[in-house]
Coordinates of C-alpha atoms in Angstrom, one line a residue:
X1 CA 1.5 -12.0 -13.3
X2 CA -0.5 -13.0 -10.3
X3 CA 1.3 -15.2 -7.9
X4 CA -0.8 -17.4 -5.6
X5 CA 1.4 -16.3 -2.6
X6 CA 2.1 -12.7 -1.7
X7 CA 4.7 -11.4 0.7
X8 CA 4.9 -8.3 3.2
X9 CA 7.7 -5.9 3.4
X10 CA 9.7 -7.9 6.0
X11 CA 9.2 -11.0 4.1
X12 CA 10.7 -9.5 1.0
X13 CA 13.7 -8.2 2.8
X14 CA 14.4 -11.7 4.1
X15 CA 13.9 -13.2 0.6
X16 CA 16.3 -10.6 -0.8
X17 CA 18.9 -11.3 1.9
X18 CA 18.8 -15.0 1.2
X19 CA 18.0 -15.5 -2.4
X20 CA 19.2 -12.3 -4.3
X21 CA 22.9 -12.9 -3.7
X22 CA 22.6 -16.2 -5.6
X23 CA 19.8 -15.6 -8.0
X24 CA 18.2 -12.5 -9.6
X25 CA 14.9 -11.6 -8.0
X26 CA 11.9 -9.9 -9.7
X27 CA 9.4 -8.1 -7.5
X28 CA 5.8 -7.8 -8.8
X29 CA 3.5 -5.3 -7.2
X30 CA 1.1 -2.3 -7.8
X31 CA 2.5 1.2 -8.2
X32 CA 3.4 3.1 -5.0
X33 CA 3.6 0.2 -2.5
X34 CA 7.3 0.6 -1.9
X35 CA 9.2 -1.8 -4.2
X36 CA 11.9 0.7 -4.9
X37 CA 12.3 1.9 -1.3
X38 CA 12.7 -1.7 -0.1
X39 CA 15.4 -2.5 -2.6
X40 CA 17.2 0.7 -1.5
X41 CA 16.9 -0.4 2.1
X42 CA 18.2 -3.9 1.2
X43 CA 21.2 -2.4 -0.5
X44 CA 22.0 -0.3 2.7
X45 CA 21.6 -3.3 4.9
X46 CA 24.2 -5.3 2.9
X47 CA 26.5 -2.3 2.5
X48 CA 26.3 -1.9 -1.3
X49 CA 25.5 1.0 -3.6
X50 CA 22.2 0.8 -5.3
X51 CA 22.2 1.7 -9.0
X52 CA 18.7 2.1 -10.5
X53 CA 17.9 1.8 -14.2
X54 CA 14.3 2.7 -15.3
X55 CA 13.2 0.2 -17.9
X56 CA 10.6 2.4 -19.6
X57 CA 13.3 5.0 -20.5
X58 CA 15.9 2.6 -21.9
X59 CA 17.0 1.7 -25.4
X60 CA 19.4 -1.3 -26.0
X61 CA 22.4 1.0 -26.3
X62 CA 21.9 2.1 -22.7
X63 CA 22.7 -1.5 -21.7
X64 CA 25.1 -3.0 -24.2
X65 CA 27.0 0.3 -24.7
X66 CA 28.7 1.6 -27.8
X67 CA 31.3 -0.1 -30.1
X68 CA 34.9 0.9 -30.2
X69 CA 37.7 -0.2 -32.5
X70 CA 40.6 -1.8 -30.6
X71 CA 43.5 -3.5 -32.5
X72 CA 41.4 -4.0 -35.6
X73 CA 38.4 -5.5 -33.8
X74 CA 35.3 -3.9 -32.3
X75 CA 34.4 -4.2 -28.7
X76 CA 31.4 -2.7 -26.8
X77 CA 32.0 -0.3 -24.0
X78 CA 29.3 -0.6 -21.4
X79 CA 27.9 2.6 -19.8
X80 CA 29.7 4.1 -16.9
X81 CA 26.7 3.6 -14.6
X82 CA 26.9 -0.1 -15.0
X83 CA 30.6 -0.7 -15.6
X84 CA 31.8 -0.2 -12.0
X85 CA 34.9 -1.7 -10.2
X86 CA 33.2 -2.4 -6.8
X87 CA 30.2 -4.7 -6.2
X88 CA 26.8 -3.1 -6.2
X89 CA 23.1 -3.7 -6.4
X90 CA 21.8 -3.2 -9.9
X91 CA 18.0 -2.4 -9.7
X92 CA 16.1 -2.8 -13.0
X93 CA 13.0 -0.9 -12.1
X94 CA 10.0 -1.1 -14.5
X95 CA 11.8 -4.0 -16.2
X96 CA 8.6 -5.2 -17.8
X97 CA 7.8 -1.7 -19.2
X98 CA 10.7 -1.8 -21.6
X99 CA 10.6 -3.0 -25.2
X100 CA 11.4 -6.5 -26.4
X101 CA 14.7 -5.3 -27.7
X102 CA 15.7 -3.9 -24.3
X103 CA 14.5 -7.1 -22.6
X104 CA 16.8 -9.1 -24.9
X105 CA 19.7 -6.8 -23.9
X106 CA 19.1 -7.8 -20.3
X107 CA 19.3 -11.6 -20.9
X108 CA 23.1 -12.0 -20.2
X109 CA 23.1 -9.2 -17.6
X110 CA 20.5 -11.0 -15.5
X111 CA 21.5 -14.6 -16.2
X112 CA 25.3 -14.3 -16.2
X113 CA 25.9 -10.8 -14.7
X114 CA 27.8 -9.7 -17.8
X115 CA 27.4 -7.3 -20.8
X116 CA 29.5 -8.5 -23.7
X117 CA 33.0 -9.0 -22.3
X118 CA 32.3 -7.0 -19.1
X119 CA 31.4 -8.9 -16.0
X120 CA 29.8 -7.2 -12.9
X121 CA 32.2 -7.2 -10.0
X122 CA 32.1 -10.3 -7.8
X123 CA 29.4 -9.9 -5.2
X124 CA 27.1 -7.7 -7.3
X125 CA 23.3 -8.3 -7.0
X126 CA 20.7 -7.9 -9.7
X127 CA 17.1 -7.2 -8.7
X128 CA 14.1 -6.4 -11.1
X129 CA 10.7 -4.9 -10.4
X130 CA 7.5 -4.2 -12.3
X131 CA 3.9 -3.6 -12.1
X132 CA 1.1 -6.0 -13.1
X133 CA -1.2 -5.8 -16.1
X134 CA -4.2 -5.0 -14.0
X135 CA -2.5 -2.0 -12.4
X136 CA -3.3 0.2 -15.5
X137 CA 0.5 1.0 -15.7
X138 CA 2.9 0.8 -18.6
X139 CA 3.4 -2.9 -18.9
X140 CA 4.6 -5.0 -21.9
X141 CA 4.6 -8.8 -22.1
X142 CA 7.8 -10.2 -20.6
X143 CA 9.3 -12.9 -22.7
X144 CA 9.2 -16.5 -21.2
X145 CA 13.0 -16.6 -21.6
X146 CA 13.4 -13.6 -19.4
X147 CA 10.8 -14.7 -16.8
X148 CA 12.6 -18.1 -16.5
X149 CA 15.9 -16.4 -15.6
X150 CA 14.5 -14.9 -12.3
X151 CA 13.0 -15.8 -9.0
X152 CA 9.6 -14.2 -8.7
X153 CA 7.8 -12.7 -5.7
X154 CA 4.7 -10.6 -5.3
X155 CA 4.6 -7.8 -2.8
X156 CA 1.5 -6.6 -0.9
X157 CA 1.0 -3.5 1.3
X158 CA 1.0 -4.4 4.9
X159 CA -0.5 -1.6 7.1
X160 CA 1.0 -2.7 10.4
X161 CA 4.5 -2.9 8.9
X162 CA 4.1 0.4 7.0
X163 CA 3.0 2.2 10.2
X164 CA 5.9 0.9 12.1
X165 CA 8.2 2.4 9.4
X166 CA 6.1 5.6 9.3
X167 CA 6.4 6.2 13.1
X168 CA 10.2 6.2 12.8
X169 CA 10.5 8.1 9.6
X170 CA 8.6 11.3 10.4
X171 CA 5.3 10.7 8.7
X172 CA 2.7 13.4 9.7
X173 CA 0.8 12.3 12.8
X174 CA -2.6 13.1 11.1
X175 CA -1.6 10.4 8.5
X176 CA -0.4 7.8 11.0
X177 CA -3.3 8.4 13.4
X178 CA -5.8 8.1 10.6
X179 CA -4.3 4.9 9.2
X180 CA -4.0 3.4 12.6
X181 CA -7.8 3.6 12.7
X182 CA -8.4 2.8 9.1
X183 CA -5.5 0.4 8.0
X184 CA -7.7 -0.8 5.1
X185 CA -7.2 2.7 3.5
X186 CA -3.5 2.3 3.1
X187 CA -3.9 0.9 -0.4
X188 CA -6.5 0.7 -3.0
X189 CA -6.3 -0.9 -6.4
X190 CA -5.5 1.4 -9.3
X191 CA -8.7 2.8 -10.8
X192 CA -9.6 2.4 -14.4
X193 CA -9.9 6.1 -14.8
X194 CA -7.2 8.8 -14.4
X195 CA -7.5 9.9 -10.8
X196 CA -5.4 9.8 -7.6
X197 CA -5.6 6.7 -5.5
X198 CA -4.3 5.5 -2.1
X199 CA -1.0 3.8 -1.8
X200 CA 1.9 4.0 0.7
X201 CA 3.6 6.5 -1.7
X202 CA 0.5 8.8 -2.0
X203 CA 0.0 8.8 1.8
X204 CA 3.7 9.8 2.0
X205 CA 3.1 12.6 -0.4
X206 CA 0.1 13.8 1.6
X207 CA 2.3 13.8 4.7
X208 CA 5.0 15.8 3.0
X209 CA 2.4 18.5 2.0
X210 CA 1.0 18.6 5.5
X211 CA 4.5 19.0 7.1
X212 CA 5.2 21.9 4.8
X213 CA 2.4 23.8 6.5
X214 CA 3.6 22.6 9.9
X215 CA 7.1 23.9 9.1
X216 CA 5.6 27.3 8.5
X217 CA 3.7 27.1 11.7
X218 CA 0.5 28.2 10.0
X219 CA -2.9 26.6 10.0
X220 CA -4.0 25.0 6.8
X221 CA -7.1 26.7 5.3
X222 CA -10.0 24.2 4.9
X223 CA -10.2 24.8 1.1
X224 CA -6.4 24.2 0.8
X225 CA -6.6 21.1 3.0
X226 CA -9.3 19.6 0.8
X227 CA -7.3 20.4 -2.4
X228 CA -4.2 18.7 -1.0
X229 CA -6.0 15.7 0.3
X230 CA -8.1 15.1 -2.9
X231 CA -4.9 15.6 -5.0
X232 CA -3.0 12.7 -3.3
X233 CA -5.4 9.9 -2.3
X234 CA -8.6 8.2 -3.4
X235 CA -11.7 10.4 -3.3
X236 CA -13.6 8.2 -0.9
X237 CA -10.6 8.0 1.5
X238 CA -9.9 11.8 1.2
X239 CA -13.5 12.6 2.3
X240 CA -13.1 10.4 5.4
X241 CA -9.6 11.8 6.1
X242 CA -11.0 15.3 6.1
X243 CA -13.8 14.2 8.4
X244 CA -11.2 12.7 10.7
X245 CA -9.3 16.0 10.8
X246 CA -12.4 17.7 11.9
X247 CA -12.7 15.6 15.0
X248 CA -9.1 15.7 16.0
X249 CA -10.1 17.8 19.1
X250 CA -11.5 14.5 20.5
X251 CA -9.5 11.7 19.1
X252 CA -11.1 9.2 21.4
X253 CA -14.6 10.0 20.3
X254 CA -15.3 6.4 19.0
X255 CA -14.2 4.7 22.1
X256 CA -16.2 7.1 24.2
X257 CA -19.3 6.3 22.1
X258 CA -18.7 2.6 22.5
X259 CA -18.3 3.1 26.3
X260 CA -21.6 5.1 26.5
X261 CA -19.8 8.3 27.4
X262 CA -20.7 10.0 24.2
X263 CA -23.3 10.0 21.4
X264 CA -23.1 9.7 17.6
X265 CA -22.9 13.1 16.1
X266 CA -26.4 14.2 15.1
X267 CA -26.0 17.7 13.5
X268 CA -26.4 18.0 9.7
X269 CA -23.0 19.7 9.4
X270 CA -21.4 16.7 11.3
X271 CA -22.6 14.1 8.7
X272 CA -19.1 13.6 7.4
X273 CA -17.7 13.0 10.9
X274 CA -20.6 10.6 11.6
X275 CA -19.7 8.7 8.3
X276 CA -16.1 8.4 9.3
X277 CA -16.9 7.3 12.9
X278 CA -19.3 4.7 11.4
X279 CA -16.7 3.4 9.0
X280 CA -14.2 3.1 11.8
X281 CA -16.8 1.3 13.9
X282 CA -17.3 -1.2 11.1
X283 CA -13.5 -1.7 10.8
X284 CA -13.4 -2.4 14.6
X285 CA -16.2 -4.9 14.3
X286 CA -14.4 -6.7 11.5
X287 CA -11.2 -6.8 13.5
X288 CA -12.5 -7.7 16.9
X289 CA -15.5 -10.0 16.4
X290 CA -14.5 -13.7 16.2
X291 CA -15.8 -16.0 13.4
X292 CA -17.2 -18.3 16.2
X293 CA -19.5 -16.9 18.9
X294 CA -18.1 -19.5 21.4
X295 CA -14.8 -17.7 21.4
X296 CA -16.3 -14.5 22.9
X297 CA -14.8 -13.6 26.3
X298 CA -16.4 -11.3 28.8
X299 CA -15.0 -8.1 27.4
X300 CA -16.0 -9.1 23.8
X301 CA -19.5 -10.0 25.1
X302 CA -19.9 -6.5 26.4
X303 CA -18.6 -5.1 23.2
X304 CA -21.2 -7.1 21.2
X305 CA -24.0 -5.9 23.5
X306 CA -22.8 -2.3 22.9
X307 CA -22.3 -2.8 19.2
X308 CA -25.9 -4.0 18.7
X309 CA -27.2 -1.0 20.7
X310 CA -25.1 1.5 18.7
X311 CA -26.2 0.0 15.4
X312 CA -29.8 0.5 16.5
X313 CA -29.1 4.1 17.6
X314 CA -27.3 4.7 14.3
X315 CA -30.2 3.4 12.3
X316 CA -32.5 5.8 13.9
X317 CA -30.1 8.6 13.2
X318 CA -29.2 7.7 9.7
X319 CA -30.5 4.5 8.2
X320 CA -28.1 4.4 5.2
X321 CA -25.0 4.8 7.3
X322 CA -26.3 2.0 9.6
X323 CA -26.7 -0.2 6.6
X324 CA -23.2 0.6 5.5
X325 CA -21.9 -0.7 8.8
X326 CA -23.4 -4.2 8.5
X327 CA -23.2 -4.6 4.7
X328 CA -20.7 -6.7 2.8
X329 CA -18.0 -4.5 1.2
X330 CA -15.1 -5.6 -0.9
X331 CA -15.6 -9.2 0.2
X332 CA -15.4 -8.2 3.9
X333 CA -18.4 -9.4 5.9
X334 CA -19.3 -9.5 9.6
X335 CA -19.4 -12.9 11.3
X336 CA -22.5 -14.9 10.4
X337 CA -23.7 -15.3 14.1
X338 CA -23.5 -11.5 14.5
X339 CA -25.5 -10.9 11.4
X340 CA -28.2 -13.4 12.5
X341 CA -28.6 -11.4 15.7
X342 CA -28.8 -8.1 13.7
X343 CA -31.5 -9.6 11.4
X344 CA -33.4 -10.8 14.5
X345 CA -33.2 -7.4 16.3
X346 CA -33.2 -5.0 13.3
X347 CA -34.9 -6.8 10.5
X348 CA -35.7 -3.6 8.5
X349 CA -32.0 -2.8 8.4
X350 CA -31.3 -5.9 6.3
X351 CA -34.7 -6.1 4.4
X352 CA -34.3 -2.6 3.0
X353 CA -30.9 -3.4 1.4

Protein backbone atom coordinates (compact mmCIF):
# COMPACT_ATOMS: atom_id res chain seq x y z
CA UNK A 1 0.00 0.00 0.00
CA UNK A 2 1.38 3.37 -1.03
CA UNK A 3 -1.10 6.20 -0.67
CA UNK A 4 -0.51 9.35 -2.76
CA UNK A 5 -0.93 11.51 0.37
CA UNK A 6 0.98 11.10 3.63
CA UNK A 7 0.24 12.64 7.02
CA UNK A 8 2.31 13.84 9.97
CA UNK A 9 1.85 12.91 13.61
CA UNK A 10 -0.44 15.87 14.36
CA UNK A 11 -2.45 15.21 11.19
CA UNK A 12 -2.97 11.61 12.26
CA UNK A 13 -4.20 12.59 15.72
CA UNK A 14 -6.75 14.93 14.14
CA UNK A 15 -7.88 12.19 11.76
CA UNK A 16 -8.28 9.72 14.61
CA UNK A 17 -10.25 12.23 16.69
CA UNK A 18 -12.67 12.93 13.84
CA UNK A 19 -12.92 9.67 11.90
CA UNK A 20 -12.03 6.79 14.23
CA UNK A 21 -15.18 7.18 16.39
CA UNK A 22 -17.38 6.51 13.35
CA UNK A 23 -15.19 4.38 11.06
CA UNK A 24 -12.26 2.02 11.72
CA UNK A 25 -8.93 3.55 10.64
CA UNK A 26 -5.90 1.67 9.32
CA UNK A 27 -2.50 3.34 9.70
CA UNK A 28 0.19 2.42 7.17
CA UNK A 29 3.82 3.25 7.81
CA UNK A 30 7.38 2.00 8.12
CA UNK A 31 8.50 0.24 11.31
CA UNK A 32 9.57 2.49 14.16
CA UNK A 33 7.93 5.76 13.11
CA UNK A 34 5.54 5.85 16.06
CA UNK A 35 2.25 4.29 14.94
CA UNK A 36 1.66 2.46 18.22
CA UNK A 37 2.68 5.42 20.38
CA UNK A 38 0.29 7.73 18.53
CA UNK A 39 -2.62 5.34 18.98
CA UNK A 40 -1.83 5.16 22.71
CA UNK A 41 -1.69 8.97 22.84
CA UNK A 42 -5.04 9.18 21.04
CA UNK A 43 -6.61 6.77 23.54
CA UNK A 44 -5.34 8.88 26.44
CA UNK A 45 -6.71 12.06 24.86
CA UNK A 46 -10.21 10.57 24.52
CA UNK A 47 -10.04 8.99 27.98
CA UNK A 48 -10.22 5.34 26.91
CA UNK A 49 -8.13 2.29 27.73
CA UNK A 50 -6.03 1.06 24.80
CA UNK A 51 -6.01 -2.71 24.27
CA UNK A 52 -3.40 -3.91 21.75
CA UNK A 53 -3.47 -7.18 19.82
CA UNK A 54 -0.41 -8.16 17.77
CA UNK A 55 -1.63 -9.63 14.50
CA UNK A 56 1.54 -11.59 13.76
CA UNK A 57 1.04 -13.63 16.97
CA UNK A 58 -2.68 -14.41 16.68
CA UNK A 59 -4.67 -17.47 15.65
CA UNK A 60 -8.43 -17.31 14.86
CA UNK A 61 -9.33 -18.69 18.31
CA UNK A 62 -7.70 -15.65 19.91
CA UNK A 63 -10.40 -13.54 18.27
CA UNK A 64 -13.55 -15.63 18.09
CA UNK A 65 -12.95 -17.38 21.43
CA UNK A 66 -13.85 -20.95 22.40
CA UNK A 67 -17.22 -22.74 22.15
CA UNK A 68 -19.32 -23.56 25.21
CA UNK A 69 -22.55 -25.53 25.50
CA UNK A 70 -25.43 -23.49 26.93
CA UNK A 71 -28.93 -25.05 27.04
CA UNK A 72 -28.15 -27.62 24.32
CA UNK A 73 -26.67 -25.05 21.93
CA UNK A 74 -23.08 -23.91 21.46
CA UNK A 75 -21.96 -20.34 21.85
CA UNK A 76 -18.52 -18.79 21.50
CA UNK A 77 -17.00 -17.04 24.48
CA UNK A 78 -14.74 -14.18 23.31
CA UNK A 79 -11.41 -13.74 25.10
CA UNK A 80 -11.35 -11.65 28.28
CA UNK A 81 -9.01 -9.08 26.74
CA UNK A 82 -11.65 -8.20 24.11
CA UNK A 83 -14.88 -8.86 26.02
CA UNK A 84 -14.96 -5.78 28.23
CA UNK A 85 -17.87 -3.94 29.81
CA UNK A 86 -16.56 -0.39 29.36
CA UNK A 87 -15.78 1.27 25.99
CA UNK A 88 -12.13 1.11 24.91
CA UNK A 89 -9.76 1.52 21.95
CA UNK A 90 -8.99 -1.83 20.31
CA UNK A 91 -5.66 -1.50 18.50
CA UNK A 92 -4.99 -4.24 15.95
CA UNK A 93 -1.25 -3.83 15.45
CA UNK A 94 0.48 -5.60 12.55
CA UNK A 95 -2.96 -6.47 11.23
CA UNK A 96 -1.59 -7.19 7.76
CA UNK A 97 0.98 -9.60 9.22
CA UNK A 98 -1.63 -12.12 10.36
CA UNK A 99 -2.82 -15.09 8.32
CA UNK A 100 -5.82 -14.99 6.00
CA UNK A 101 -7.80 -17.02 8.55
CA UNK A 102 -7.13 -14.46 11.27
CA UNK A 103 -7.99 -11.66 8.86
CA UNK A 104 -11.37 -13.30 8.24
CA UNK A 105 -11.94 -13.49 12.00
CA UNK A 106 -11.54 -9.70 12.09
CA UNK A 107 -14.23 -8.98 9.46
CA UNK A 108 -17.21 -8.61 11.79
CA UNK A 109 -15.06 -7.11 14.57
CA UNK A 110 -13.89 -4.29 12.27
CA UNK A 111 -17.11 -3.77 10.32
CA UNK A 112 -19.75 -4.29 13.02
CA UNK A 113 -17.71 -4.18 16.24
CA UNK A 114 -18.88 -7.61 17.25
CA UNK A 115 -17.56 -11.15 17.69
CA UNK A 116 -20.32 -13.69 17.30
CA UNK A 117 -23.03 -12.53 19.69
CA UNK A 118 -20.73 -10.24 21.67
CA UNK A 119 -20.76 -6.54 20.73
CA UNK A 120 -18.05 -4.11 21.80
CA UNK A 121 -19.37 -1.59 24.34
CA UNK A 122 -20.99 1.52 22.86
CA UNK A 123 -18.30 4.13 22.19
CA UNK A 124 -15.50 1.64 21.53
CA UNK A 125 -13.06 2.44 18.72
CA UNK A 126 -11.20 0.04 16.42
CA UNK A 127 -7.86 1.07 14.88
CA UNK A 128 -5.50 -1.07 12.80
CA UNK A 129 -1.89 -0.55 11.74
CA UNK A 130 0.72 -2.27 9.65
CA UNK A 131 3.93 -1.96 7.68
CA UNK A 132 4.26 -1.73 3.91
CA UNK A 133 5.60 -4.39 1.55
CA UNK A 134 8.73 -2.34 0.80
CA UNK A 135 9.63 -2.17 4.51
CA UNK A 136 11.16 -5.70 4.53
CA UNK A 137 8.83 -6.53 7.43
CA UNK A 138 6.44 -9.46 7.94
CA UNK A 139 3.60 -8.50 5.63
CA UNK A 140 0.88 -10.62 4.05
CA UNK A 141 -1.54 -9.58 1.35
CA UNK A 142 -4.61 -8.03 2.91
CA UNK A 143 -7.87 -9.17 1.36
CA UNK A 144 -9.81 -6.60 -0.64
CA UNK A 145 -12.82 -7.21 1.62
CA UNK A 146 -10.81 -6.25 4.69
CA UNK A 147 -9.23 -3.22 3.00
CA UNK A 148 -12.66 -1.99 1.99
CA UNK A 149 -13.88 -2.07 5.60
CA UNK A 150 -11.43 0.63 6.79
CA UNK A 151 -10.35 4.22 6.23
CA UNK A 152 -6.66 4.24 5.22
CA UNK A 153 -3.95 6.75 6.07
CA UNK A 154 -0.18 6.68 5.58
CA UNK A 155 2.05 8.13 8.31
CA UNK A 156 5.40 9.80 7.69
CA UNK A 157 8.06 10.82 10.20
CA UNK A 158 8.08 14.59 10.72
CA UNK A 159 11.36 15.77 12.34
CA UNK A 160 9.99 19.08 13.67
CA UNK A 161 7.04 17.42 15.40
CA UNK A 162 9.19 14.57 16.73
CA UNK A 163 11.70 17.03 18.18
CA UNK A 164 8.88 18.96 19.86
CA UNK A 165 7.81 15.70 21.47
CA UNK A 166 11.41 14.74 22.31
CA UNK A 167 12.15 18.00 24.15
CA UNK A 168 9.23 17.38 26.53
CA UNK A 169 9.79 13.65 26.99
CA UNK A 170 13.34 13.55 28.25
CA UNK A 171 15.16 12.42 25.09
CA UNK A 172 18.91 12.72 25.61
CA UNK A 173 20.21 16.19 24.60
CA UNK A 174 22.90 14.68 22.34
CA UNK A 175 20.12 13.11 20.26
CA UNK A 176 17.91 16.21 20.11
CA UNK A 177 20.84 18.54 19.40
CA UNK A 178 22.10 16.27 16.62
CA UNK A 179 18.70 15.85 14.97
CA UNK A 180 18.04 19.58 15.24
CA UNK A 181 21.07 19.99 12.95
CA UNK A 182 20.36 16.91 10.83
CA UNK A 183 16.57 16.42 10.78
CA UNK A 184 16.94 14.38 7.60
CA UNK A 185 18.59 11.65 9.71
CA UNK A 186 15.51 11.00 11.86
CA UNK A 187 14.32 8.31 9.47
CA UNK A 188 15.88 6.14 6.78
CA UNK A 189 14.13 3.56 4.64
CA UNK A 190 14.54 -0.02 5.91
CA UNK A 191 17.60 -1.61 4.24
CA UNK A 192 17.45 -4.82 2.24
CA UNK A 193 20.08 -6.36 4.52
CA UNK A 194 19.77 -7.23 8.21
CA UNK A 195 21.26 -4.20 9.95
CA UNK A 196 20.13 -1.37 12.25
CA UNK A 197 18.60 1.68 10.63
CA UNK A 198 17.42 5.08 11.80
CA UNK A 199 13.82 5.61 12.92
CA UNK A 200 12.24 7.65 15.72
CA UNK A 201 12.16 4.41 17.72
CA UNK A 202 15.86 3.62 17.20
CA UNK A 203 16.88 7.18 18.14
CA UNK A 204 14.77 6.73 21.29
CA UNK A 205 16.68 3.51 22.02
CA UNK A 206 19.99 5.33 21.59
CA UNK A 207 18.73 8.03 23.96
CA UNK A 208 17.82 5.42 26.59
CA UNK A 209 21.29 3.87 26.36
CA UNK A 210 23.01 7.26 26.70
CA UNK A 211 20.81 8.20 29.66
CA UNK A 212 21.81 5.00 31.49
CA UNK A 213 25.39 6.24 31.50
CA UNK A 214 24.27 9.71 32.57
CA UNK A 215 22.33 8.16 35.47
CA UNK A 216 25.55 6.53 36.64
CA UNK A 217 27.38 9.87 36.28
CA UNK A 218 30.17 8.23 34.34
CA UNK A 219 31.73 9.14 31.01
CA UNK A 220 31.05 6.75 28.16
CA UNK A 221 34.27 5.13 26.90
CA UNK A 222 34.75 5.86 23.19
CA UNK A 223 34.63 2.18 22.17
CA UNK A 224 31.40 1.70 24.14
CA UNK A 225 29.83 4.81 22.61
CA UNK A 226 30.66 3.48 19.15
CA UNK A 227 29.12 0.11 19.96
CA UNK A 228 25.93 1.67 21.35
CA UNK A 229 25.53 4.03 18.41
CA UNK A 230 26.18 1.51 15.64
CA UNK A 231 23.85 -0.91 17.41
CA UNK A 232 20.88 1.46 17.17
CA UNK A 233 20.94 3.55 13.98
CA UNK A 234 22.10 3.49 10.35
CA UNK A 235 25.86 3.10 9.98
CA UNK A 236 26.24 6.35 7.99
CA UNK A 237 24.24 8.27 10.61
CA UNK A 238 26.15 6.59 13.44
CA UNK A 239 29.48 7.78 12.08
CA UNK A 240 28.24 11.35 11.83
CA UNK A 241 26.63 11.23 15.27
CA UNK A 242 29.95 10.14 16.75
CA UNK A 243 31.68 13.00 14.93
CA UNK A 244 29.07 15.33 16.37
CA UNK A 245 29.79 14.15 19.92
CA UNK A 246 33.49 14.88 19.39
CA UNK A 247 32.82 18.56 18.71
CA UNK A 248 30.31 19.08 21.52
CA UNK A 249 32.81 21.35 23.25
CA UNK A 250 32.05 23.90 20.52
CA UNK A 251 28.48 23.30 19.43
CA UNK A 252 28.39 26.53 17.44
CA UNK A 253 31.44 25.67 15.31
CA UNK A 254 29.53 25.61 12.01
CA UNK A 255 28.00 29.03 12.62
CA UNK A 256 31.44 30.36 13.58
CA UNK A 257 32.84 28.98 10.32
CA UNK A 258 30.06 30.63 8.32
CA UNK A 259 30.69 33.95 10.10
CA UNK A 260 34.41 33.67 9.37
CA UNK A 261 35.31 33.35 13.04
CA UNK A 262 36.62 29.78 12.66
CA UNK A 263 38.10 27.52 9.98
CA UNK A 264 37.22 24.08 8.68
CA UNK A 265 38.99 21.40 10.79
CA UNK A 266 42.14 20.44 8.87
CA UNK A 267 43.92 17.81 10.97
CA UNK A 268 43.80 14.18 9.73
CA UNK A 269 42.29 12.99 13.02
CA UNK A 270 39.48 15.56 12.58
CA UNK A 271 38.27 14.19 9.24
CA UNK A 272 35.09 12.71 10.71
CA UNK A 273 34.30 16.07 12.34
CA UNK A 274 34.97 17.81 9.01
CA UNK A 275 32.60 15.39 7.27
CA UNK A 276 29.85 16.01 9.82
CA UNK A 277 30.24 19.79 9.55
CA UNK A 278 30.18 19.59 5.73
CA UNK A 279 27.00 17.47 5.82
CA UNK A 280 25.42 19.96 8.21
CA UNK A 281 26.53 22.80 5.92
CA UNK A 282 24.87 21.07 2.95
CA UNK A 283 21.66 20.60 4.98
CA UNK A 284 21.72 24.33 5.82
CA UNK A 285 22.14 25.23 2.13
CA UNK A 286 19.20 23.01 1.16
CA UNK A 287 17.05 24.57 3.87
CA UNK A 288 17.92 28.25 3.45
CA UNK A 289 18.63 28.83 -0.25
CA UNK A 290 15.46 29.85 -2.13
CA UNK A 291 14.57 28.21 -5.43
CA UNK A 292 14.56 31.66 -7.09
CA UNK A 293 17.58 33.94 -6.72
CA UNK A 294 15.31 37.01 -6.85
CA UNK A 295 13.97 36.02 -3.43
CA UNK A 296 17.33 36.59 -1.71
CA UNK A 297 17.30 39.22 1.02
CA UNK A 298 20.41 41.03 2.25
CA UNK A 299 21.17 38.44 4.93
CA UNK A 300 20.80 35.58 2.46
CA UNK A 301 23.00 37.38 -0.08
CA UNK A 302 25.78 37.47 2.52
CA UNK A 303 25.15 33.80 3.30
CA UNK A 304 25.46 32.92 -0.41
CA UNK A 305 28.72 34.88 -0.64
CA UNK A 306 30.13 33.05 2.39
CA UNK A 307 28.82 29.70 1.17
CA UNK A 308 30.71 29.94 -2.13
CA UNK A 309 33.87 30.99 -0.33
CA UNK A 310 33.53 28.11 2.15
CA UNK A 311 32.98 25.55 -0.62
CA UNK A 312 36.14 26.82 -2.31
CA UNK A 313 38.09 26.53 0.98
CA UNK A 314 36.67 23.07 1.54
CA UNK A 315 37.66 21.94 -2.00
CA UNK A 316 41.27 22.92 -1.28
CA UNK A 317 41.15 21.03 2.01
CA UNK A 318 39.27 17.92 0.86
CA UNK A 319 38.02 17.74 -2.70
CA UNK A 320 35.72 14.72 -2.17
CA UNK A 321 33.93 16.26 0.80
CA UNK A 322 33.44 19.51 -1.14
CA UNK A 323 31.88 17.52 -3.99
CA UNK A 324 29.56 15.87 -1.49
CA UNK A 325 28.27 19.30 -0.42
CA UNK A 326 27.14 20.25 -3.95
CA UNK A 327 26.13 16.82 -5.30
CA UNK A 328 22.60 15.53 -5.71
CA UNK A 329 21.78 13.04 -2.96
CA UNK A 330 18.53 11.08 -2.48
CA UNK A 331 16.79 13.44 -4.90
CA UNK A 332 17.81 16.53 -2.93
CA UNK A 333 19.59 19.13 -5.09
CA UNK A 334 20.78 22.67 -4.48
CA UNK A 335 18.96 25.45 -6.39
CA UNK A 336 19.88 25.62 -10.08
CA UNK A 337 21.02 29.27 -9.92
CA UNK A 338 23.43 28.45 -7.08
CA UNK A 339 24.85 25.46 -8.95
CA UNK A 340 25.42 27.64 -12.04
CA UNK A 341 27.52 29.99 -9.92
CA UNK A 342 29.45 27.06 -8.42
CA UNK A 343 30.16 25.69 -11.92
CA UNK A 344 31.35 29.15 -13.01
CA UNK A 345 33.60 29.68 -9.98
CA UNK A 346 34.70 26.09 -9.33
CA UNK A 347 34.34 24.15 -12.61
CA UNK A 348 36.71 21.36 -11.50
CA UNK A 349 34.44 20.57 -8.56
CA UNK A 350 31.68 19.60 -10.99
CA UNK A 351 33.72 18.24 -13.93
CA UNK A 352 35.47 15.69 -11.73
CA UNK A 353 32.16 14.16 -10.64
